[in-house]
Amino acid sequence: MFSFQQYVLAESLEQAYELNQKKNNVILGGTGWLKLGKKSYGTAIDLSGLGLDQIIETEEEFSIGCMVTLRQIELHKGLNDTFGNACKEAVRHIVGVQFRNLVTVGGSLFGRFGFSDVLTCFLAMDSYVELVGKGVVSLEEFAKMPYDRDVLVRLIVKKDGRKVSYQSFRNQSTDFPVIAVCAAELQNGKKIASVGARPARAVLCSVENEDWTKELTFGSNMRASAEYREFLAKILLQKAWEELA
Amino acid sequence: MKIKFRLNGKMVTDEVVADTPLLEYLRSKGCYSVKRGCETSNCGLCTVLMDGKPVLSCTTLAVRADGKEILTLEGLQKEAEEFGGFLADQGADQCGFCNPGFIMNVIAMTKELEDPTEEEIKEYLAGNLCRCTGYQGHLRAIQAYLEAKQGGIL
Amino acid sequence: MKNQFVNKPVRKKDAMALVTGKPVYTDDIAPKDCLICKVLRSPIAHGIIEEINTAIAEKVPGVECILTYEDNPGGRFTMAGQTYPEPSPYDRLILDKRVRYVGDAVAIVAGDDEKAVDKALKLIKVKYREIPAILDFRTAKDNEILVHPEEDWKSLCPVGADNKRNLCASASDALGNVDEILADCDFVVEGVYHTKANQQAMMETFRTYSYMDTFGRLNVVSSTQVPFHVRRILSNALGIPKSQIRVVKPRIGGGFGAKQTVVTEVYPALVTMKTGKPAKIIYTREESQIASSPRHEMEVTVKVGANKDGKIRAISVYTLSNTGAFGEHGPTTVGLSGHKSIPLYSGLEAYRFSYDVVYSNVCSAGAYRGYGATQGIFAVESAVNELAAKLHMDPVKLREMNMVREGMIMPAYYGETANSCALDRCLSRAKEMIKWDEKYPCKDMGNGKVRSVGVAMAMQGSGISSCDVGSVTLKVNDDGFYSLMVGCTDMGTGCDTILAQMAADCLDCDLDKIVVSGVDTDVSPYDCGSYASSTTYVTGMAVVKTAEKLREKICENGAALLQVEKEEVEFDGNRVFVPGGPEISLKDIANQAMCNNTNALEVTEQHSSPVSPPPFMVGMVEIELDKITGQYEILDYVAVVDCGTVINPNLARVQTEGGLVQGIGMAMYEDVIYNEKGKNYSSSFMQYKIPTRLDMGTLRVEFESSYEPTGPFGAKSIGEIVINTPNPAIAHAVFNATGLWFKELPITPEKVWRGLHGKN
């Protein structure tokens, strides 16, 4: 379990950002990942009081506050209607309802975890993150950025008419994915996919070419070998296209 | 940190060390039904309701209960007995250590899902591990309970 | 004797307390002022502590004491909860100068709160001299590296142990000349089957608290399956007389064998002994995963020989078992890998069973449901399935031809006779339930998916013959309610209730009139504990014997009060009466026994059995396998069990279902994985996955009962056998879907994919 000296319920994003510049401070998301560590922090910064726990849908986009839980994503009708239940499919295998009622979109994305279903899912959409310091950055760029002291405010997902399918492979139904693929067919017919749990930060790639996985790196761990993951990525992409056809 | 919240129907004002998990805090307040089965948010034994939603109290900081309503099985004795009777009638209470968290989530499920299918039941409760029963007895109990509720027996 | 409760699905007596979350477990009832104990663990797999500096750690405010090997109070002992003299070697100290696996105990820290203790743990400085570790158990025997070179190591029983060869046990048993018969067989299959360590993963981790009582005695409250063994083991470990120790078992949050080893008791006990203060230890899940008592990893080499008509003539089994750093349950688990697999087949002309149990530098193994039978049955049943494939014979038919049947002698099972055996009925019923003839071997579903079925048989024992002891005390209280005092340990299985069901029927009374209490070593009658599938069978028989004696006593007192001869009266549960004559109620007899009475209405009887009648079962599984990815899921699992008379059908069914799902986990993904330095990677429920309710398909359980003449009401055991069929049945179904035999568990999707794509 992690520990900290002080707790601050942030009154503004600016205050949160300011506090977070100190290396030993930390922003609290759903604390699902933080609690696995044994680190001792100075100040824990809570964004719970800033009204960032809402999904706001407009004609053009979804604005998803950083404190929105995975369960909210799972149940949001607009999101799931727009993207063919891809969001629901991406999160419904994650541990259990009680866990998904806690862990947040902000925490999941900011962590850019090598196993992340959430990052993989939104990466295949026209997504952006709003950061207090850097402003709005595309999720694709954010996924490649090194960790810094910025504060993630919200995720913005554009309704650009793309069709999306989320596929993952697990050894046991609530385990981390062995591999995750989110495929998207853009309105102009272009096909792309994000691949996560390789196990490494999800990346977006072009999948026009038969050998598309060759540009990606896959790794081995106790769940599967790199070779198996690469094979599965191809199969999951096929499944995604079948689902979208 | 000072927190003020409703615990099992009663307003509580208390001073907590800010990094205390809600689980340890609740046990220190005598809510012994709340159990810990792991340190990695995987087992579901510590499930409580926070503003009506099932959450893992091991993963929630006690300070985040501030302003909220928390229910543990101590505050849901009638519901626990009601569903628990069906569980007991299958012999699926077994060692009982996972029962409180499981029953909390069953209570949450019956509030959230209307007429759930077998698949929906299994998915909603997938985060509640049990090593004794093999889950089949849980399912029988839930189905019998839902039937009794629908039939107006409960 | 009316039959009101036996064979009825009554609720467990503790059910409502459990489902309403009452504080009934060890940590719920521990005194609030307990010192918190934690163990500093070795980061290396093998080495000697050269220096340990606790000075800085001791200065942390709130730290009460830090204990190291220098504080070790007693001699070498075993943590295995077994009847004395234990077959497990006396090979450990509470704290040793030598560390033997990553996670081995180095120091105990006790303090006022967790934060202080955690801080102190970080401040203890240890210098180790590393020694090469034995991490592959196949290299252990006669390795120049010795896990237990110490001179005070000792083995109390003739189990073939030799610490100078890394041998924890070794033996051989045979009938006829196996090699000759095998050479003469038309078909011989041979395979090497590898099963890994598995965690029992009971939801309540290991935990204990201790305190000194009014009389200056050490009181230990622990989540244990073996309270009486705990008393002896603590006496050995602490070097204090047994008379100075009392052990109490509250409700237990599951055991499955894990708590048949004294995993945590020594730590707070030592702290209380040294400080005089109450102390408790609550293992984290991580500790329960890395420093506990998992299933023995085994490599089982099997040969099965048969004629072309399908008659099985000879079986040979050699088992290499990995006991890890210490020998808990090492010499005994291995025996079941042969003794509870070979006897499934009758009329063998020859068999041979031999084994070696070796030390290595991983976590000590222990007892886990099935206790070696699980490993052996995976091997033998898989080999028999492979034989059927070779013979082009339906594996069910092959079993019908060869399986053990009622009345047969089982030479590989200590020559016992199967006095009760409905294995044949189990097989035919299971076949019907799963529609074997329609589904065997497989059906192509298109899209690369195949549905296939698999089968396995299993047996276990009912207690350890001529060893296990169960006793109960029954007494009549005011108004005629009974106290049933037991020394066996209900760990959620419901034995308190089952024994009360038996007692109620023996005494012709309502179940509510029986109050059950256990276990407190100061007051409970002696029982070896709940393990080896003994409780229903052994302790159940003690209930029957005790109740019979108590009935006699009730009649004696009743007759005296009626002023007639004892021989004239009868007892019907409510009253003692002379047929057609005077009568007196049990209530009056009971109340009058509390005034001017010399014949106490209290009886203690003990039972032990010269035989251990096996329960039998058949498991059949249907899976759907994706031939493209290798992934497969359980659709349907059918189990038909012969546990003799079913005392409580609900509890027996749930036992079966629970065992099946543990077996399914073992077959599909449960795996204790060590890295090249001996660090356990499977140290949490995040990394060691057990099945969720989405992973078990549909389970269907039925009973085909035989009647066991030596058991209470005809009962045999149920607790362990139920974990034994999933491994071979699933491996068989995977074969029927893919044409590939998988001989190492777990059978993961990637392994199947590698097999299908010809990759290594």
Coordinates of C-alpha atoms in Angstrom, one line a residue, chain B residues 2-154:
Chain B
K2 CA -11.6 15.3 9.4
I3 CA -14.4 13.4 7.6
K4 CA -18.1 13.5 8.0
F5 CA -20.2 10.8 6.4
R6 CA -23.1 8.5 6.9
L7 CA -22.1 4.9 8.0
N8 CA -24.9 2.4 8.0
G9 CA -27.5 5.1 8.5
K10 CA -25.7 7.0 11.2
M11 CA -23.8 10.3 10.8
V12 CA -20.2 9.9 11.7
T13 CA -17.7 12.7 12.2
D14 CA -14.2 11.4 12.7
E15 CA -10.5 12.2 12.4
V16 CA -8.6 9.8 10.1
V17 CA -5.0 9.4 9.0
A18 CA -5.3 10.5 5.4
D19 CA -3.7 7.4 3.8
T20 CA -5.8 4.9 5.7
P21 CA -7.8 2.6 3.4
L22 CA -11.5 2.6 3.9
L23 CA -11.3 -1.1 4.7
E24 CA -9.0 -0.7 7.7
Y25 CA -11.0 2.3 8.8
L26 CA -14.3 0.4 8.7
R27 CA -12.9 -2.5 10.6
S28 CA -11.6 -0.2 13.3
K29 CA -15.2 1.1 13.6
G30 CA -16.4 -2.4 14.3
C31 CA -17.6 -3.2 10.8
Y32 CA -16.0 -6.7 10.9
S33 CA -18.0 -8.0 8.0
V34 CA -15.6 -6.2 5.7
K35 CA -12.8 -8.6 4.9
R36 CA -9.5 -8.5 3.2
G37 CA -8.5 -11.3 0.9
C38 CA -5.7 -9.7 -1.1
E39 CA -3.7 -6.6 -1.6
T40 CA -4.3 -6.2 -5.3
S41 CA -8.0 -5.4 -5.7
N42 CA -8.7 -8.8 -7.1
C43 CA -10.9 -10.7 -4.6
G44 CA -13.9 -8.5 -3.9
L45 CA -14.1 -9.5 -0.2
C46 CA -14.0 -5.9 0.9
T47 CA -17.0 -4.7 -1.2
V48 CA -19.1 -2.0 0.4
L49 CA -21.6 0.4 -1.0
M50 CA -20.6 4.0 -1.5
D51 CA -23.5 6.2 -2.4
G52 CA -25.3 3.0 -3.5
K53 CA -22.5 1.8 -5.7
P54 CA -20.4 -1.3 -4.9
V55 CA -16.7 -0.4 -4.5
L56 CA -13.6 -2.1 -3.1
S57 CA -13.0 -0.6 0.3
C58 CA -9.3 -1.8 0.1
T59 CA -8.8 0.5 -2.9
T60 CA -10.7 3.5 -1.6
L61 CA -9.1 6.0 0.8
A62 CA -11.1 6.6 3.9
V63 CA -10.9 10.3 3.3
R64 CA -12.9 9.8 0.1
A65 CA -15.9 8.7 2.2
D66 CA -16.3 12.3 3.2
G67 CA -19.7 13.5 2.4
K68 CA -20.8 10.0 1.2
E69 CA -23.1 7.3 2.4
I70 CA -21.3 4.0 3.2
L71 CA -23.1 0.8 3.7
T72 CA -21.5 -2.4 5.0
L73 CA -23.3 -5.7 5.7
E74 CA -23.7 -4.5 9.3
G75 CA -26.2 -1.9 7.9
L76 CA -27.9 -4.3 5.6
Q77 CA -28.8 -7.1 8.0
K78 CA -32.3 -7.6 6.8
E79 CA -31.2 -7.9 3.1
A80 CA -28.3 -10.2 4.2
E81 CA -30.6 -12.5 6.0
E82 CA -33.0 -12.5 3.1
F83 CA -30.6 -13.5 0.4
G84 CA -28.3 -15.3 2.9
G85 CA -31.1 -17.7 3.6
F86 CA -31.1 -18.7 0.0
L87 CA -27.4 -19.1 0.0
A88 CA -27.6 -21.2 3.2
D89 CA -30.2 -23.4 1.6
Q90 CA -27.7 -24.4 -1.1
G91 CA -25.0 -25.0 1.4
A92 CA -23.1 -22.4 -0.6
D93 CA -22.2 -20.2 2.4
Q94 CA -19.3 -22.6 3.1
C95 CA -16.4 -21.0 4.9
G96 CA -18.2 -17.7 4.8
F97 CA -15.2 -15.5 4.4
C98 CA -16.2 -14.2 1.0
N99 CA -19.9 -14.0 1.9
P100 CA -20.1 -10.4 3.1
G101 CA -18.5 -8.9 0.0
F102 CA -20.3 -11.3 -2.3
I103 CA -23.7 -10.5 -0.7
M104 CA -23.0 -6.8 -0.8
N105 CA -22.5 -7.1 -4.5
V106 CA -25.6 -9.3 -5.0
I107 CA -27.6 -6.6 -3.2
A108 CA -26.1 -3.9 -5.5
M109 CA -26.8 -6.1 -8.5
T110 CA -30.5 -6.6 -7.7
K111 CA -30.8 -2.8 -7.4
E112 CA -28.9 -2.1 -10.6
L113 CA -30.0 -4.9 -13.0
E114 CA -33.6 -5.7 -13.8
D115 CA -34.3 -9.4 -14.5
P116 CA -30.7 -10.3 -15.2
T117 CA -29.7 -13.3 -17.4
E118 CA -27.3 -15.9 -16.1
E119 CA -24.5 -14.3 -18.2
E120 CA -25.3 -10.9 -16.7
I121 CA -25.3 -12.2 -13.2
K122 CA -21.9 -13.9 -13.7
E123 CA -20.4 -10.8 -15.2
Y124 CA -21.7 -8.5 -12.5
L125 CA -20.3 -10.7 -9.8
A126 CA -17.1 -11.8 -11.6
G127 CA -15.0 -9.6 -9.2
N128 CA -16.1 -11.6 -6.2
L129 CA -13.8 -14.6 -5.9
C130 CA -14.8 -17.7 -3.9
R131 CA -12.6 -20.7 -3.5
C132 CA -15.0 -23.1 -1.7
T133 CA -18.1 -23.3 -3.8
G134 CA -17.1 -23.4 -7.5
Y135 CA -19.8 -20.7 -7.9
Q136 CA -22.6 -23.0 -9.1
G137 CA -24.3 -22.9 -5.7
H138 CA -24.1 -19.1 -5.7
L139 CA -25.9 -19.1 -9.0
R140 CA -28.6 -21.5 -7.8
A141 CA -29.1 -19.3 -4.7
I142 CA -29.3 -16.1 -6.8
Q143 CA -31.8 -17.6 -9.2
A144 CA -34.0 -18.9 -6.5
Y145 CA -33.8 -15.5 -4.7
L146 CA -34.7 -13.5 -7.8
E147 CA -37.6 -15.9 -8.5
A148 CA -38.9 -15.5 -5.0
K149 CA -38.6 -11.7 -5.3
Q150 CA -40.5 -11.7 -8.6
G151 CA -43.1 -14.1 -7.4
G152 CA -43.7 -11.8 -4.5
I153 CA -42.7 -14.3 -1.9
L154 CA -40.2 -11.9 -0.6

